Amino acid sequence: MTSAPVPVTTGGGGGGGSRWCPTMDQVMLLERMYRGGLKTPTATQIQQITSRLSIYGKIQGKNVFYWFQNHKARDRQKLRKKLMALYQQRRLYPTHDHPLLPLHPIGGIEDVSKCKPMINNWKVDLPSDQTCKLMCDCPLMTMMMMDHNGTTPYCTRVPPKTLQLFPLTTTDLKEDDQSTTPPPNPNLLLTCNV
Amino acid sequence: MTSAPVPVTTGGGGGGGSRWCPTMDQVMLLERMYRGGLKTPTATQIQQITSRLSIYGKIQGKNVFYWFQNHKARDRQKLRKKLMALYQQRRLYPTHDHPLLPLHPIGGIEDVSKCKPMINNWKVDLPSDQTCKLMCDCPLMTMMMMDHNGTTPYCTRVPPKTLQLFPLTTTDLKEDDQSTTPPPNPNLLLTCNV
DNA sequence: GCAAATTAATGATTTATTCAAG
DNA sequence: CTTGAATAAATCATTAATTTGC
């Protein structure tokens, strides 16, 4: 639909502007419904809303669909930004209750099974008295994790103890391997000079 | 207009099976089109394909839409997995030409401006002779980055030198800060015992 | 005041991830 | 485990605010 590049009318007007421009009334009613708890309307609800709002100006079902998608997404985005700022400011330790990033089943990058229990038990290992101090007073290290599909790496910040991050067990890849000699697999340690 | 994926509530009850089950002929033809280069059909193309394939069995436009979406996504996913496996197997150093992850403008999590030039100059700092050795023989450390919006952290792996990761300059957030006394800001060093 | 130039909002698409049927 | 379906996240693109120099 690029044949009419001239941006004709604002305000939901007729001529086929390149995108929907909601009227004040439409936005107001949409926001009221959203705040009322309607986050993901069904197709039926979308159609009802569309016809109810069409008396205020041109509108299509997909406009309503997109509006709710975008509004929800941008709400979450704002929330994430706020949480992130708080975490950075206070240097909090992300827990399972308040994760900095969503905590999927986690594991080290080289061998999931080895790292996962270690990481999950971290908080337990700490003397319960010093936990809070460590959480607040120490800079945090960053660890790379892989999601459970092994496709998407993500990070979480952990208190800097000396620990073995990469067990470096060889992964069982079925590809050709004659080109490189296996490196001596040194262990990488992270230490903190606090 | 391209396809508008307005959700269909699937009614759930009665009528058809709960999800589309493509016939062999349908899959074959879809794959032929895909390999022929059609990755994201337009709404018009989807309708044409749908009617052409409907002679082999029940099919809807949204089935075709989803098929192409999923096929494309899973192709990319397979590629990513392969690349990731190669990187891990060979322990390659991700460069700007072959990044392990997309390289946006990067920076440390605490203070972007301080980290960015350091990171960008890493390769330059290395003696050009030992670059390859370091790239191949060392396990890589992981650093947390923030994307250009400051919203999404992501990781990249870097050769383990001893370096200052978190300068820990105080960020200028305008919120109240009387609750916590500022920590002594120790520097966190990462070292490698190769 | 007033447009050209920037920046911020937000509608629309595309891509990634997750869920669940078989 | 595969894969259709659905949702969420990321991205693109256009429009409204706004700044800026005149």
Short mmCIF file of C-alpha atoms (C1' of nucleotides) in Angstrom, two decimals:
data_model
loop_
_atom_site.label_atom_id
_atom_site.label_comp_id
_atom_site.label_asym_id
_atom_site.label_seq_id
_atom_site.Cartn_x
_atom_site.Cartn_y
_atom_site.Cartn_z
CA MET A 1 0.00 0.00 0.00
CA THR A 2 2.81 2.39 -0.80
CA SER A 3 1.18 3.87 -3.85
CA ALA A 4 -0.14 6.88 -1.93
CA PRO A 5 2.87 8.37 -0.22
CA VAL A 6 1.21 11.67 0.50
CA PRO A 7 0.23 11.82 4.14
CA VAL A 8 -3.18 13.28 3.75
CA THR A 9 -5.18 13.60 6.87
CA THR A 10 -4.47 13.22 10.49
CA GLY A 11 -7.24 12.37 12.88
CA GLY A 12 -8.59 9.14 11.51
CA GLY A 13 -9.81 10.86 8.42
CA GLY A 14 -10.95 9.21 5.27
CA GLY A 15 -8.48 9.42 2.43
CA GLY A 16 -6.45 6.34 3.32
CA GLY A 17 -3.64 7.72 5.41
CA SER A 18 -0.83 5.22 5.71
CA ARG A 19 -1.68 4.32 9.26
CA TRP A 20 -4.49 4.50 11.74
CA CYS A 21 -4.60 7.64 13.80
CA PRO A 22 -6.86 7.08 16.77
CA THR A 23 -9.08 9.87 18.03
CA MET A 24 -8.97 11.06 21.61
CA ASP A 25 -12.20 9.29 22.43
CA GLN A 26 -10.96 6.04 20.99
CA VAL A 27 -7.74 6.17 22.97
CA MET A 28 -9.57 7.10 26.12
CA LEU A 29 -11.94 4.16 25.85
CA LEU A 30 -9.17 1.76 24.95
CA GLU A 31 -7.14 2.85 27.94
CA ARG A 32 -10.14 2.52 30.20
CA MET A 33 -10.66 -1.04 29.04
CA TYR A 34 -6.97 -1.77 29.45
CA ARG A 35 -6.82 -0.41 32.97
CA GLY A 36 -9.99 -2.33 33.64
CA GLY A 37 -8.01 -5.47 33.16
CA LEU A 38 -8.48 -6.33 29.49
CA LYS A 39 -4.99 -7.08 28.22
CA THR A 40 -5.43 -9.53 25.39
CA PRO A 41 -8.89 -9.36 23.88
CA THR A 42 -10.15 -12.34 21.94
CA ALA A 43 -11.17 -12.06 18.34
CA THR A 44 -14.78 -11.68 19.40
CA GLN A 45 -13.97 -8.92 21.85
CA ILE A 46 -11.86 -7.21 19.24
CA GLN A 47 -14.78 -7.15 16.85
CA GLN A 48 -17.11 -5.78 19.51
CA ILE A 49 -14.66 -3.08 20.49
CA THR A 50 -14.07 -2.19 16.89
CA SER A 51 -17.72 -1.60 16.16
CA ARG A 52 -18.26 0.29 19.41
CA LEU A 53 -15.33 2.58 18.64
CA SER A 54 -16.17 3.04 14.98
CA ILE A 55 -18.67 5.75 15.82
CA TYR A 56 -15.77 7.98 16.81
CA GLY A 57 -13.81 7.47 13.63
CA LYS A 58 -12.51 5.00 11.12
CA ILE A 59 -11.12 1.91 12.77
CA GLN A 60 -10.40 -1.70 11.93
CA GLY A 61 -10.14 -4.83 14.00
CA LYS A 62 -6.44 -5.09 13.40
CA ASN A 63 -5.97 -1.58 14.78
CA VAL A 64 -7.52 -2.71 18.05
CA PHE A 65 -5.49 -5.90 18.02
CA TYR A 66 -2.24 -3.98 17.50
CA TRP A 67 -3.17 -1.34 20.05
CA PHE A 68 -3.51 -3.89 22.82
CA GLN A 69 -0.36 -5.71 21.79
CA ASN A 70 1.68 -2.54 21.77
CA HIS A 71 0.19 -1.15 24.93
CA LYS A 72 0.88 -4.31 26.88
CA ALA A 73 4.38 -4.65 25.51
CA ARG A 74 5.27 -1.05 26.30
CA ASP A 75 3.89 -1.38 29.79
CA ARG A 76 6.18 -4.33 30.38
CA GLN A 77 9.06 -2.44 28.82
CA LYS A 78 8.63 0.50 31.15
CA LEU A 79 8.49 -1.84 34.12
CA ARG A 80 11.67 -3.58 33.03
CA LYS A 81 13.49 -0.30 32.65
CA LYS A 82 12.48 0.76 36.12
CA LEU A 83 13.57 -2.53 37.67
CA MET A 84 16.84 -2.41 35.81
CA ALA A 85 17.58 1.08 37.05
CA LEU A 86 16.81 0.06 40.59
CA TYR A 87 19.05 -2.98 40.37
CA GLN A 88 21.91 -0.96 39.02
CA GLN A 89 21.48 1.77 41.57
CA ARG A 90 21.29 -0.47 44.62
CA ARG A 91 23.45 -3.28 43.24
CA LEU A 92 20.95 -5.85 44.37
CA TYR A 93 21.47 -9.52 43.97
CA PRO A 94 18.87 -10.97 41.68
CA THR A 95 17.02 -13.79 43.39
CA HIS A 96 14.43 -16.17 42.18
CA ASP A 97 11.81 -13.90 43.64
CA HIS A 98 13.23 -10.78 42.04
CA PRO A 99 15.27 -11.89 39.05
CA LEU A 100 17.16 -9.35 37.08
CA LEU A 101 16.41 -11.42 34.06
CA PRO A 102 13.92 -14.23 33.75
CA LEU A 103 15.46 -17.30 35.31
CA HIS A 104 15.01 -20.20 33.05
CA PRO A 105 16.60 -23.47 33.96
CA ILE A 106 20.17 -22.39 33.77
CA GLY A 107 23.58 -23.82 33.29
CA GLY A 108 27.10 -23.06 32.25
CA ILE A 109 27.81 -22.54 28.65
CA GLU A 110 29.91 -25.66 28.20
CA ASP A 111 28.04 -28.19 30.28
CA VAL A 112 24.63 -27.44 31.61
CA SER A 113 24.29 -30.35 33.98
CA LYS A 114 27.43 -29.51 35.92
CA CYS A 115 26.67 -25.89 36.57
CA LYS A 116 23.00 -25.94 37.25
CA PRO A 117 22.95 -27.38 40.78
CA MET A 118 25.89 -25.24 41.79
CA ILE A 119 24.17 -22.08 40.74
CA ASN A 120 20.87 -23.03 42.26
CA ASN A 121 22.53 -23.67 45.60
CA TRP A 122 24.53 -20.52 45.77
CA LYS A 123 22.36 -18.67 48.15
CA VAL A 124 22.10 -21.69 50.38
CA ASP A 125 25.86 -21.95 50.65
CA LEU A 126 26.22 -18.49 52.12
CA PRO A 127 26.05 -17.93 55.87
CA SER A 128 22.60 -16.55 56.27
CA ASP A 129 23.88 -13.63 58.21
CA GLN A 130 26.24 -12.34 55.59
CA THR A 131 23.92 -12.88 52.73
CA CYS A 132 22.49 -9.43 52.74
CA LYS A 133 25.86 -7.79 53.12
CA LEU A 134 27.26 -9.70 50.23
CA MET A 135 24.20 -8.85 48.25
CA CYS A 136 24.51 -5.15 48.79
CA ASP A 137 28.17 -4.34 49.20
CA CYS A 138 29.83 -6.32 46.49
CA PRO A 139 29.96 -5.61 42.83
CA LEU A 140 28.46 -8.44 40.91
CA MET A 141 30.04 -10.63 38.36
CA THR A 142 28.28 -11.50 35.20
CA MET A 143 27.71 -15.01 34.01
CA MET A 144 26.60 -16.21 30.69
CA MET A 145 23.77 -18.66 30.72
CA MET A 146 22.01 -20.59 28.04
CA ASP A 147 18.32 -21.03 27.91
CA HIS A 148 16.98 -24.55 28.03
CA ASN A 149 17.01 -24.81 24.27
CA GLY A 150 20.68 -24.08 24.14
CA THR A 151 19.98 -21.37 21.62
CA THR A 152 19.88 -18.09 23.46
CA PRO A 153 22.58 -16.94 25.79
CA TYR A 154 21.64 -14.52 28.49
CA CYS A 155 23.27 -13.10 31.57
CA THR A 156 22.75 -12.97 35.25
CA ARG A 157 24.85 -11.28 37.87
CA VAL A 158 26.19 -13.26 40.75
CA PRO A 159 28.17 -12.46 43.88
CA PRO A 160 31.88 -12.74 43.15
CA LYS A 161 33.16 -15.87 44.78
CA THR A 162 36.01 -17.92 43.43
CA LEU A 163 34.34 -20.57 41.44
CA GLN A 164 34.78 -22.71 38.43
CA LEU A 165 32.78 -21.28 35.64
CA PHE A 166 33.59 -23.44 32.68
CA PRO A 167 34.15 -27.12 33.39
CA LEU A 168 35.04 -27.38 29.73
CA THR A 169 33.83 -30.88 29.21
CA THR A 170 33.77 -31.63 25.53
CA THR A 171 30.36 -31.42 24.03
CA ASP A 172 29.34 -34.35 21.93
CA LEU A 173 29.05 -32.81 18.54
CA LYS A 174 28.66 -35.17 15.68
CA GLU A 175 30.56 -33.03 13.21
CA ASP A 176 33.98 -33.49 11.73
CA ASP A 177 36.73 -32.76 14.20
CA GLN A 178 39.92 -33.64 12.45
CA SER A 179 40.88 -30.04 11.78
CA THR A 180 41.81 -28.91 15.26
CA THR A 181 43.69 -30.56 18.04
CA PRO A 182 41.78 -30.28 21.27
CA PRO A 183 43.15 -27.53 23.50
CA PRO A 184 44.42 -28.50 26.96
CA ASN A 185 41.15 -27.39 28.56
CA PRO A 186 42.40 -25.09 31.27
CA ASN A 187 39.85 -24.03 33.79
CA LEU A 188 38.90 -20.41 33.94
CA LEU A 189 38.59 -19.04 37.41
CA LEU A 190 37.01 -15.78 38.38
CA THR A 191 38.34 -14.14 41.50
CA CYS A 192 37.53 -10.94 43.25
CA ASN A 193 40.08 -8.79 44.97
CA VAL A 194 37.71 -7.24 47.46
CA MET B 1 -1.23 -4.68 3.17
CA THR B 2 0.53 -7.76 4.31
CA SER B 3 -1.04 -10.42 6.39
CA ALA B 4 -2.73 -9.23 9.52
CA PRO B 5 -2.57 -12.05 12.01
CA VAL B 6 -5.75 -11.22 13.82
CA PRO B 7 -6.11 -14.06 16.27
CA VAL B 8 -8.82 -16.56 15.69
CA THR B 9 -10.19 -18.11 18.78
CA THR B 10 -10.45 -21.51 17.12
CA GLY B 11 -13.82 -22.03 18.67
CA GLY B 12 -12.29 -25.08 20.21
CA GLY B 13 -15.39 -27.14 20.06
CA GLY B 14 -16.78 -29.46 17.54
CA GLY B 15 -16.14 -29.18 13.87
CA GLY B 16 -12.61 -29.90 12.79
CA GLY B 17 -9.56 -31.38 14.37
CA SER B 18 -7.86 -29.14 16.84
CA ARG B 19 -5.09 -28.21 14.51
CA TRP B 20 -4.23 -28.33 10.87
CA CYS B 21 -2.57 -31.51 9.73
CA PRO B 22 -0.96 -30.88 6.37
CA THR B 23 -0.93 -33.61 3.75
CA MET B 24 2.27 -34.81 2.13
CA ASP B 25 1.45 -33.00 -1.08
CA GLN B 26 0.81 -29.78 0.76
CA VAL B 27 4.08 -29.94 2.65
CA MET B 28 5.97 -30.85 -0.49
CA LEU B 29 4.61 -27.90 -2.39
CA LEU B 30 5.15 -25.53 0.51
CA GLU B 31 8.74 -26.64 0.85
CA ARG B 32 9.29 -26.27 -2.87
CA MET B 33 8.04 -22.71 -2.71
CA TYR B 34 10.19 -22.03 0.33
CA ARG B 35 13.32 -23.39 -1.25
CA GLY B 36 12.39 -21.43 -4.36
CA GLY B 37 12.93 -18.31 -2.33
CA LEU B 38 9.49 -17.46 -0.99
CA LYS B 39 10.09 -16.77 2.68
CA THR B 40 7.37 -14.32 3.68
CA PRO B 41 4.37 -14.48 1.38
CA THR B 42 2.07 -11.50 1.25
CA ALA B 43 -1.58 -11.77 2.12
CA THR B 44 -2.41 -12.11 -1.55
CA GLN B 45 0.14 -14.86 -2.06
CA ILE B 46 -1.13 -16.61 1.02
CA GLN B 47 -4.63 -16.64 -0.37
CA GLN B 48 -3.43 -17.95 -3.73
CA ILE B 49 -1.38 -20.67 -2.08
CA THR B 50 -4.27 -21.58 0.18
CA SER B 51 -6.67 -22.12 -2.67
CA ARG B 52 -4.08 -23.97 -4.76
CA LEU B 53 -3.35 -26.31 -1.85
CA SER B 54 -6.96 -26.76 -0.80
CA ILE B 55 -7.45 -29.40 -3.47
CA TYR B 56 -5.18 -31.70 -1.44
CA GLY B 57 -7.05 -31.21 1.82
CA LYS B 58 -8.61 -28.81 4.23
CA ILE B 59 -6.48 -25.72 4.68
CA GLN B 60 -6.85 -22.12 5.80
CA GLY B 61 -4.90 -19.00 5.08
CA LYS B 62 -3.61 -18.81 8.61
CA ASN B 63 -2.20 -22.31 8.26
CA VAL B 64 -0.10 -21.14 5.35
CA PHE B 65 0.86 -18.00 7.21
CA TYR B 66 2.00 -19.93 10.26
CA TRP B 67 3.77 -22.55 8.17
CA PHE B 68 6.02 -20.00 6.55
CA GLN B 69 6.64 -18.22 9.82
CA ASN B 70 7.63 -21.39 11.61
CA HIS B 71 9.67 -22.76 8.74
CA LYS B 72 11.68 -19.60 8.46
CA ALA B 73 12.17 -19.31 12.20
CA ARG B 74 13.28 -22.90 12.56
CA ASP B 75 15.68 -22.56 9.70
CA ARG B 76 17.30 -19.64 11.45
CA GLN B 77 17.27 -21.53 14.71
CA LYS B 78 19.10 -24.48 13.21
CA LEU B 79 21.68 -22.14 11.72
CA ARG B 80 22.21 -20.42 15.05
CA LYS B 81 22.65 -23.73 16.82
CA LYS B 82 25.23 -24.83 14.29
CA LEU B 83 27.15 -21.58 14.55
CA MET B 84 27.01 -21.69 18.32
CA ALA B 85 28.28 -25.25 18.38
CA LEU B 86 31.13 -24.31 16.08
CA TYR B 87 32.08 -21.37 18.22
CA GLN B 88 32.07 -23.48 21.34
CA GLN B 89 33.89 -26.36 19.74
CA ARG B 90 36.66 -24.30 18.21
CA ARG B 91 36.60 -21.62 20.91
CA LEU B 92 36.76 -18.93 18.29
CA TYR B 93 36.99 -15.34 19.20
CA PRO B 94 33.98 -13.51 17.91
CA THR B 95 35.03 -10.62 15.73
CA HIS B 96 33.11 -7.86 14.09
CA ASP B 97 33.07 -9.94 10.95
CA HIS B 98 31.84 -13.08 12.69
CA PRO B 99 30.16 -12.01 15.88
CA LEU B 100 28.87 -14.63 18.22
CA LEU B 101 26.09 -12.26 19.02
CA PRO B 102 25.07 -9.11 17.21
CA LEU B 103 27.48 -6.37 18.10
CA HIS B 104 25.62 -3.24 18.90
CA PRO B 105 27.38 -0.26 20.31
CA ILE B 106 28.53 -1.74 23.56
CA GLY B 107 29.58 -0.75 27.01
CA GLY B 108 29.97 -1.96 30.53
CA ILE B 109 26.91 -2.24 32.62
CA GLU B 110 27.94 0.38 35.14
CA ASP B 111 29.40 3.02 32.90
CA VAL B 112 29.08 2.73 29.19
CA SER B 113 31.44 5.47 28.16
CA LYS B 114 34.39 4.04 30.04
CA CYS B 115 34.19 0.51 28.73
CA LYS B 116 33.36 1.07 25.14
CA PRO B 117 36.72 2.27 23.79
CA MET B 118 38.53 -0.36 25.81
CA ILE B 119 36.52 -3.14 24.33
CA ASN B 120 36.70 -1.85 20.83
CA ASN B 121 40.47 -1.68 21.03
CA TRP B 122 41.06 -5.09 22.46
CA LYS B 123 42.14 -6.77 19.31
CA VAL B 124 44.40 -3.89 18.46
CA ASP B 125 46.19 -4.13 21.78
CA LEU B 126 47.30 -7.69 21.22
CA PRO B 127 50.61 -8.44 19.53
CA SER B 128 49.48 -9.42 16.10
CA ASP B 129 51.47 -12.62 16.24
CA GLN B 130 49.87 -14.00 19.34
CA THR B 131 46.39 -12.96 18.42
CA CYS B 132 45.47 -16.21 16.81
CA LYS B 133 46.95 -18.29 19.58
CA LEU B 134 45.06 -16.38 22.17
CA MET B 135 41.96 -16.60 20.10
CA CYS B 136 42.09 -20.33 19.77
CA ASP B 137 43.76 -21.67 22.87
CA CYS B 138 42.10 -19.72 25.59
CA PRO B 139 38.70 -20.17 27.01
CA LEU B 140 36.74 -17.00 26.74
CA MET B 141 35.34 -14.83 29.41
CA THR B 142 31.89 -13.46 29.22
CA MET B 143 30.98 -9.84 29.49
CA MET B 144 27.62 -8.29 29.93
CA MET B 145 26.72 -5.55 27.51
CA MET B 146 23.75 -3.31 27.10
CA ASP B 147 22.14 -2.62 23.80
CA HIS B 148 21.93 0.90 22.49
CA ASN B 149 18.62 1.47 24.19
CA GLY B 150 20.04 0.57 27.55
CA THR B 151 17.21 -1.87 27.99
CA THR B 152 18.51 -5.24 26.95
CA PRO B 153 21.62 -6.81 28.35
CA TYR B 154 23.43 -9.29 26.18
CA CYS B 155 26.74 -11.09 26.30
CA THR B 156 29.84 -11.42 24.32
CA ARG B 157 32.88 -13.53 24.98
CA VAL B 158 36.29 -11.95 25.16
CA PRO B 159 39.84 -13.23 25.62
CA PRO B 160 40.69 -13.40 29.32
CA LYS B 161 43.13 -10.69 30.13
CA THR B 162 43.35 -9.09 33.53
CA LEU B 163 41.22 -6.06 33.20
CA GLN B 164 38.91 -3.84 35.09
CA LEU B 165 35.38 -4.77 34.32
CA PHE B 166 33.30 -2.50 36.45
CA PRO B 167 34.67 0.99 36.96
CA LEU B 168 31.80 1.46 39.37
CA THR B 169 31.31 5.13 38.84
CA THR B 170 28.08 6.12 40.39
CA THR B 171 25.30 6.46 37.92
CA ASP B 172 23.39 9.69 38.15
CA LEU B 173 19.97 8.48 39.01
CA LYS B 174 17.69 11.08 40.40
CA GLU B 175 16.07 8.83 42.98
CA ASP B 176 16.44 8.86 46.71
CA ASP B 177 19.67 7.32 47.87
CA GLN B 178 19.77 7.87 51.58
CA SER B 179 18.92 4.28 52.36
CA THR B 180 22.27 2.67 51.58
CA THR B 181 25.74 3.83 52.35
CA PRO B 182 27.88 3.72 49.27
CA PRO B 183 30.01 0.57 49.14
CA PRO B 184 33.80 0.97 49.09
CA ASN B 185 33.83 0.34 45.36
CA PRO B 186 36.39 -2.39 45.10
CA ASN B 187 37.41 -3.21 41.59
CA LEU B 188 36.52 -6.59 40.26
CA LEU B 189 39.32 -8.27 38.40
CA LEU B 190 39.02 -11.27 36.18
CA THR B 191 42.07 -13.43 35.86
CA CYS B 192 42.77 -16.62 34.01
CA ASN B 193 44.95 -19.37 35.38
CA VAL B 194 45.97 -20.85 32.05
"C1'" DG C 1 6.10 33.18 14.50
"C1'" DC C 2 7.52 29.40 11.37
"C1'" DA C 3 9.46 25.80 9.07
"C1'" DA C 4 13.59 22.71 8.69
"C1'" DA C 5 15.78 19.51 11.67
"C1'" DT C 6 15.67 16.33 15.76
"C1'" DT C 7 13.61 13.67 18.90
"C1'" DA C 8 10.01 11.06 21.06
"C1'" DA C 9 5.57 8.18 20.48
"C1'" DT C 10 3.36 4.82 18.61
"C1'" DG C 11 1.09 2.10 14.72
"C1'" DA C 12 2.48 -1.91 12.00
"C1'" DT C 13 5.70 -5.97 10.84
"C1'" DT C 14 8.78 -9.21 11.58
"C1'" DT C 15 11.29 -12.37 14.55
"C1'" DA C 16 11.88 -15.12 18.69
"C1'" DT C 17 9.98 -17.83 22.14
"C1'" DT C 18 6.63 -20.66 24.33
"C1'" DC C 19 2.83 -23.87 24.59
"C1'" DA C 20 0.63 -27.97 23.55
"C1'" DA C 21 -1.32 -31.63 20.33
"C1'" DG C 22 -0.06 -35.91 18.35
"C1'" DC D 1 10.46 -35.14 19.19
"C1'" DT D 2 8.18 -32.70 15.73
"C1'" DT D 3 5.43 -28.95 14.57
"C1'" DG D 4 1.07 -26.14 14.35
"C1'" DA D 5 -0.53 -22.32 17.02
"C1'" DA D 6 -0.15 -18.37 19.93
"C1'" DT D 7 2.13 -14.83 22.45
"C1'" DA D 8 5.87 -11.79 23.44
"C1'" DA D 9 9.83 -9.25 22.02
"C1'" DA D 10 12.24 -6.69 18.71
"C1'" DT D 11 12.23 -3.93 14.80
"C1'" DC D 12 10.65 -0.91 11.20
"C1'" DA D 13 8.26 3.21 9.75
"C1'" DT D 14 5.42 7.18 10.12
"C1'" DT D 15 3.47 10.73 12.70
"C1'" DA D 16 3.39 14.18 16.64
"C1'" DA D 17 6.21 17.04 19.63
"C1'" DT D 18 10.10 19.64 20.30
"C1'" DT D 19 13.99 22.21 19.43
"C1'" DT D 20 16.68 25.44 16.75
"C1'" DG D 21 18.09 29.18 13.80
"C1'" DC D 22 16.34 32.75 11.40
#
